[in-house]
XYZ file of C-alpha atoms in Angstrom:
375
model
C -20.559 -41.550 -25.659
C -18.123 -44.384 -25.306
C -18.341 -46.378 -22.131
C -14.576 -47.247 -22.325
C -13.791 -43.709 -21.192
C -16.050 -43.888 -18.153
C -14.599 -47.224 -17.346
C -11.211 -45.658 -17.516
C -12.465 -42.763 -15.163
C -13.680 -45.326 -12.690
C -10.234 -47.192 -12.678
C -8.540 -43.891 -12.080
C -10.925 -43.128 -9.101
C -9.865 -46.254 -7.375
C -6.272 -45.016 -7.150
C -7.535 -42.703 -4.457
C -8.574 -45.531 -2.190
C -7.332 -45.040 1.369
C -6.057 -41.469 0.655
C -9.141 -39.233 0.023
C -11.388 -39.858 3.070
C -13.768 -38.222 3.922
C -13.939 -37.016 0.370
C -15.227 -39.225 -2.454
C -13.308 -41.253 -5.013
C -13.511 -39.464 -8.315
C -11.890 -40.098 -11.712
C -11.998 -37.868 -14.943
C -11.116 -38.284 -18.535
C -10.906 -35.532 -21.130
C -11.507 -36.673 -24.721
C -10.979 -34.794 -27.929
C -11.591 -36.158 -31.445
C -11.899 -39.676 -29.901
C -8.555 -39.353 -28.165
C -7.764 -39.074 -24.501
C -5.928 -35.806 -23.999
C -5.988 -35.698 -20.263
C -7.026 -37.765 -17.313
C -6.900 -37.396 -13.458
C -8.261 -38.449 -10.191
C -8.671 -37.128 -6.556
C -5.296 -38.473 -5.228
C -5.319 -37.238 -1.703
C -7.566 -35.280 0.751
C -6.939 -31.665 0.140
C -5.231 -32.097 -3.331
C -6.690 -31.237 -6.691
C -10.099 -32.649 -7.512
C -10.137 -35.072 -10.380
C -11.361 -32.680 -13.008
C -8.603 -30.082 -12.187
C -6.009 -32.862 -11.970
C -7.041 -33.922 -15.461
C -6.832 -30.388 -16.930
C -3.323 -30.036 -15.322
C -2.261 -32.952 -17.436
C -3.744 -32.288 -20.788
C -1.553 -32.808 -23.771
C -3.281 -30.097 -25.799
C -5.915 -27.487 -25.679
C -9.156 -28.868 -24.212
C -11.459 -26.346 -25.967
C -14.330 -28.331 -27.637
C -13.515 -31.544 -25.820
C -15.665 -33.844 -23.795
C -15.244 -34.724 -20.061
C -16.144 -38.019 -18.502
C -16.326 -37.770 -14.662
C -17.652 -40.371 -12.183
C -19.242 -37.861 -9.818
C -21.147 -34.563 -10.510
C -18.607 -31.674 -10.503
C -18.444 -29.552 -7.418
C -19.669 -26.016 -7.649
C -18.473 -24.504 -4.231
C -15.162 -23.436 -2.649
C -13.777 -25.827 -0.196
C -10.032 -26.797 0.127
C -10.189 -26.569 -3.730
C -12.000 -23.957 -6.019
C -15.135 -25.412 -7.888
C -14.572 -27.840 -10.684
C -17.449 -26.333 -12.650
C -15.390 -23.184 -13.021
C -12.392 -25.081 -14.479
C -14.703 -27.007 -16.959
C -16.289 -23.736 -18.155
C -12.867 -21.982 -18.416
C -11.347 -24.765 -20.397
C -14.098 -24.715 -23.005
C -15.435 -28.205 -22.607
C -18.516 -28.770 -24.838
C -20.161 -31.779 -23.156
C -19.806 -33.492 -19.810
C -20.692 -37.180 -19.068
C -21.519 -37.488 -15.283
C -21.786 -40.973 -13.543
C -23.144 -40.420 -10.041
C -25.252 -37.654 -8.622
C -23.680 -35.870 -5.734
C -25.959 -35.990 -2.588
C -23.902 -33.304 -0.822
C -26.298 -30.483 -0.078
C -23.656 -27.949 -1.385
C -23.720 -29.614 -4.892
C -26.811 -31.894 -5.372
C -27.691 -30.952 -8.879
C -26.239 -27.349 -8.706
C -23.077 -28.386 -10.520
C -25.020 -29.865 -13.437
C -27.342 -26.790 -13.561
C -24.356 -24.431 -13.490
C -22.725 -26.195 -16.459
C -25.988 -26.164 -18.521
C -26.432 -22.544 -17.839
C -23.060 -21.987 -19.288
C -24.039 -23.710 -22.508
C -22.413 -27.011 -21.817
C -24.250 -30.164 -22.749
C -24.499 -32.620 -19.738
C -25.444 -36.238 -19.858
C -26.237 -37.691 -16.320
C -26.338 -41.078 -14.677
C -23.909 -42.584 -17.275
C -22.813 -46.081 -15.990
C -24.493 -44.957 -12.780
C -24.512 -48.175 -10.893
C -20.689 -48.781 -11.549
C -19.910 -45.241 -10.581
C -22.240 -45.362 -7.417
C -20.247 -48.537 -6.399
C -17.171 -46.376 -5.874
C -18.663 -44.288 -3.066
C -21.131 -45.922 -0.650
C -18.960 -44.689 2.187
C -19.135 -41.012 1.029
C -22.866 -41.089 0.095
C -23.768 -42.322 3.594
C -21.347 -40.036 5.470
C -22.337 -36.794 3.663
C -26.023 -37.381 4.158
C -25.904 -38.574 7.832
C -22.548 -37.316 9.292
C -22.126 -40.814 10.589
C -19.621 -43.386 9.480
C -20.498 -46.151 7.049
C -20.090 -49.440 9.068
C -18.817 -52.596 7.294
C -19.260 -55.650 9.664
C -16.692 -58.223 8.853
C -16.357 -61.698 10.274
C -14.821 -65.046 9.045
C -16.369 -68.352 9.975
C -16.370 -71.973 9.310
C -19.081 -73.959 7.421
C -20.733 -74.762 10.819
C -20.879 -71.075 11.793
C -18.047 -70.701 14.219
C -15.650 -67.837 14.518
C -13.354 -69.725 16.953
C -12.810 -73.015 18.593
C -14.285 -73.622 21.939
C -10.843 -72.825 23.270
C -11.213 -69.347 21.872
C -8.421 -69.867 19.220
C -9.306 -68.536 15.817
C -5.936 -68.086 13.989
C -6.396 -68.849 11.290
C -9.983 -69.541 9.953
C -9.468 -68.229 6.398
C -6.583 -68.549 3.953
C -3.929 -66.148 3.177
C -5.673 -64.529 0.219
C -8.782 -63.748 2.174
C -6.712 -62.286 4.985
C -4.945 -60.019 2.384
C -8.281 -58.921 1.208
C -9.254 -57.806 4.653
C -6.063 -55.738 4.830
C -7.309 -53.920 1.551
C -10.462 -53.227 3.367
C -8.470 -51.936 6.418
C -6.669 -49.516 4.004
C -9.877 -48.329 2.369
C -11.885 -47.467 5.483
C -10.810 -44.693 7.903
C -11.465 -46.561 10.964
C -11.511 -50.045 12.571
C -13.533 -50.951 15.724
C -13.452 -53.856 18.030
C -14.584 -54.595 21.559
C -12.249 -54.576 24.535
C -12.622 -58.305 24.898
C -10.919 -58.755 21.576
C -8.007 -56.608 22.950
C -7.811 -58.796 26.124
C -7.896 -62.029 24.405
C -6.057 -61.438 21.211
C -3.976 -58.307 21.793
C -4.178 -57.441 17.973
C -2.328 -54.591 16.356
C -5.228 -53.642 14.274
C -3.005 -52.135 11.582
C -2.907 -52.423 7.814
C -0.277 -54.836 6.646
C -0.059 -53.925 2.991
C 2.861 -51.974 1.393
C 2.097 -48.335 1.182
C -1.192 -48.877 3.094
C -2.818 -46.513 5.637
C -3.314 -47.591 9.175
C -7.026 -47.107 10.155
C -7.954 -45.086 13.300
C -8.335 -47.828 15.945
C -11.530 -47.600 17.996
C -12.086 -49.832 21.096
C -15.423 -50.011 22.663
C -14.639 -50.438 26.370
C -17.700 -49.391 28.414
C -15.939 -49.903 31.852
C -12.249 -49.191 30.865
C -11.070 -52.814 31.213
C -8.415 -52.262 28.551
C -4.870 -53.153 29.738
C -2.236 -50.382 29.644
C 0.209 -52.790 28.209
C -2.025 -53.732 25.224
C -0.402 -53.266 21.868
C -2.887 -50.630 20.727
C -2.219 -48.605 23.821
C 1.497 -48.914 23.650
C 1.584 -47.778 20.026
C -1.133 -45.144 20.205
C 1.381 -42.351 19.609
C 2.278 -43.865 16.150
C -1.276 -45.017 15.199
C -4.259 -43.112 16.248
C -6.287 -44.872 18.830
C -9.636 -44.139 20.462
C -11.197 -45.771 23.498
C -14.960 -45.210 23.690
C -16.249 -45.549 27.280
C -19.073 -44.582 29.708
C -16.571 -44.712 32.579
C -15.266 -41.512 34.125
C -12.444 -43.151 36.057
C -10.019 -40.197 35.967
C -6.863 -42.182 36.927
C -7.310 -44.666 34.062
C -8.286 -42.052 31.663
C -5.243 -39.933 32.507
C -2.947 -43.001 32.081
C -4.385 -43.829 28.677
C -4.086 -40.267 27.586
C -0.421 -40.072 28.593
C 0.219 -43.001 26.353
C -1.453 -41.172 23.329
C -4.872 -42.681 23.543
C -7.900 -40.528 22.828
C -10.669 -41.220 25.283
C -14.273 -40.491 24.201
C -16.973 -40.651 26.871
C -20.454 -41.438 25.263
C -23.921 -41.672 26.374
C -24.901 -44.813 28.164
C -27.294 -47.424 26.618
C -28.192 -50.589 28.793
C -25.047 -50.083 30.801
C -22.819 -49.913 27.747
C -21.401 -47.515 25.240
C -24.282 -45.910 23.175
C -23.157 -46.910 19.690
C -25.292 -44.443 17.990
C -24.016 -41.586 20.163
C -20.438 -42.955 19.414
C -21.158 -42.895 15.598
C -22.167 -39.176 15.773
C -19.036 -38.345 17.763
C -16.838 -40.241 15.257
C -18.556 -38.520 12.396
C -17.616 -35.139 13.792
C -14.014 -36.426 13.878
C -14.295 -36.971 10.083
C -14.190 -40.772 10.280
C -16.428 -41.542 7.477
C -16.103 -45.269 7.390
C -15.491 -48.232 9.886
C -14.479 -51.810 9.575
C -16.291 -53.605 12.496
C -14.153 -56.650 13.424
C -16.102 -57.291 16.565
C -16.904 -60.531 18.382
C -20.479 -61.744 18.708
C -21.311 -59.285 21.567
C -20.341 -56.170 19.761
C -21.712 -57.427 16.488
C -25.050 -58.102 18.114
C -25.133 -54.635 19.658
C -24.119 -52.980 16.477
C -26.910 -54.683 14.520
C -29.378 -54.044 17.390
C -28.567 -50.232 17.459
C -28.867 -50.037 13.603
C -25.374 -48.838 12.791
C -24.363 -51.532 10.415
C -24.693 -50.750 6.572
C -22.857 -53.709 4.995
C -21.782 -57.048 5.996
C -18.704 -59.096 4.753
C -18.730 -62.839 5.585
C -15.684 -64.871 4.839
C -16.711 -68.520 4.694
C -13.916 -71.032 5.118
C -14.050 -74.696 3.894
C -13.653 -75.974 7.564
C -15.829 -77.409 10.340
C -14.901 -76.782 13.922
C -17.647 -78.554 15.783
C -18.076 -77.897 19.569
C -20.692 -76.177 21.544
C -21.118 -73.096 19.295
C -19.819 -70.754 22.049
C -18.253 -68.562 19.517
C -20.657 -67.321 16.913
C -20.638 -64.095 14.648
C -23.697 -62.647 16.437
C -24.532 -63.477 19.873
C -27.092 -62.241 22.427
C -30.665 -63.373 22.742
C -31.379 -63.060 19.008
C -34.543 -62.832 17.168
C -37.579 -64.460 18.812
C -39.146 -65.493 15.461
C -37.828 -65.416 11.777
C -39.756 -62.157 10.984
C -37.495 -60.317 13.511
C -34.294 -61.248 11.602
C -31.952 -58.581 10.321
C -32.568 -58.639 6.618
C -29.768 -58.524 4.038
C -30.034 -57.647 0.376
C -27.899 -57.089 -2.725
C -25.879 -60.289 -2.591
C -22.398 -60.345 -4.007
C -20.445 -63.496 -3.975
C -16.800 -64.102 -4.993
C -14.131 -66.773 -4.568
C -10.886 -65.698 -2.734
C -8.461 -68.500 -2.801
C -10.088 -71.421 -0.874
C -12.556 -69.198 0.799
C -15.969 -67.645 -0.245
C -16.667 -63.926 0.271
C -20.345 -63.032 0.796
C -21.316 -59.387 0.874
C -24.725 -57.806 1.502
C -26.103 -54.465 2.328
C -28.334 -54.205 5.441
C -31.811 -53.797 4.120
C -33.043 -51.116 6.581
C -30.251 -48.739 5.642
C -30.612 -49.206 2.025
C -34.281 -48.448 2.328
C -33.810 -45.495 4.583
C -31.189 -43.840 2.298
C -33.414 -44.241 -0.828
C -36.359 -42.582 1.184
C -34.096 -39.770 2.199
C -32.968 -39.074 -1.299
C -36.624 -39.178 -2.509
C -37.612 -36.540 0.222
C -34.719 -34.343 -0.843
C -35.709 -34.452 -4.510
C -39.014 -32.877 -3.877
């Protein structure tokens, strides 16, 4: 086994970013006599899976070749026939698999099917690197709720805006471009209505060839202005307003402009975020970039819907009263009640620092769920 082939499969998989949701990112490389004779990736939702894409592009007969694939091959019929069938029919002698597939329709069955057909299978090959491709898919397929990434930019003294409310721009251009990449990668973007009222943002993806995320506005009492940009452009870019209000006249006006209105359960006089996540999961929204202010961020953490945190830290100090902070509300009463983060990742992006963490409770819960399913 040569890791260079799995690394190539990983790079291929990344070419599907922003195009395959809610399916996983997958890459495949076919090797014969230490030569790559075919490679492919899942390029678009509904299109060929990575293995079949690779077989369609082989330069010679694949009989006796080896296959490197970042995720366990599927063994069921969906929008595409099972990849295990193609692997067997093409005479592959050995398969190197990166990630296990937690999808109940697969979950070890694909590997078992290959082995029963006499194909040697090596599992968990470069598992950590392959797993890093699909945290969104792994969460969504096991919970049917979106994987939520809470993102905010702040100064060195913890401000997300000046006391005047002005926040453009805290970070530099490179960091802002990185955020656009994240908007492209995740199916949805969510903000609170106050952000719409104050900033009137477009909430679109501004990279060439990028995909606009579904815009989700949490608006418990339907305060969103009909003239807001997200409302006026709802027929071009899918837009959802989540509310507990049943004000028929406002709902009708929003719907005429192309906005989808979702009425959720109520929690403390506001949108029940857990109920909203289940409803969005039913809409096949598998991942959300949460770009909320302090109030929505606090509510999201309190309701346990945040999986991952991205913090852009700018080399600036605003000073002031601290009116605008990333997470507001009453907060923890003592240090032991803090929302714990883990798996730190740090990188420099231009003049700014990007800190990334998993939210500890979700990581632990997912691991426990996988343990239960393995028995």
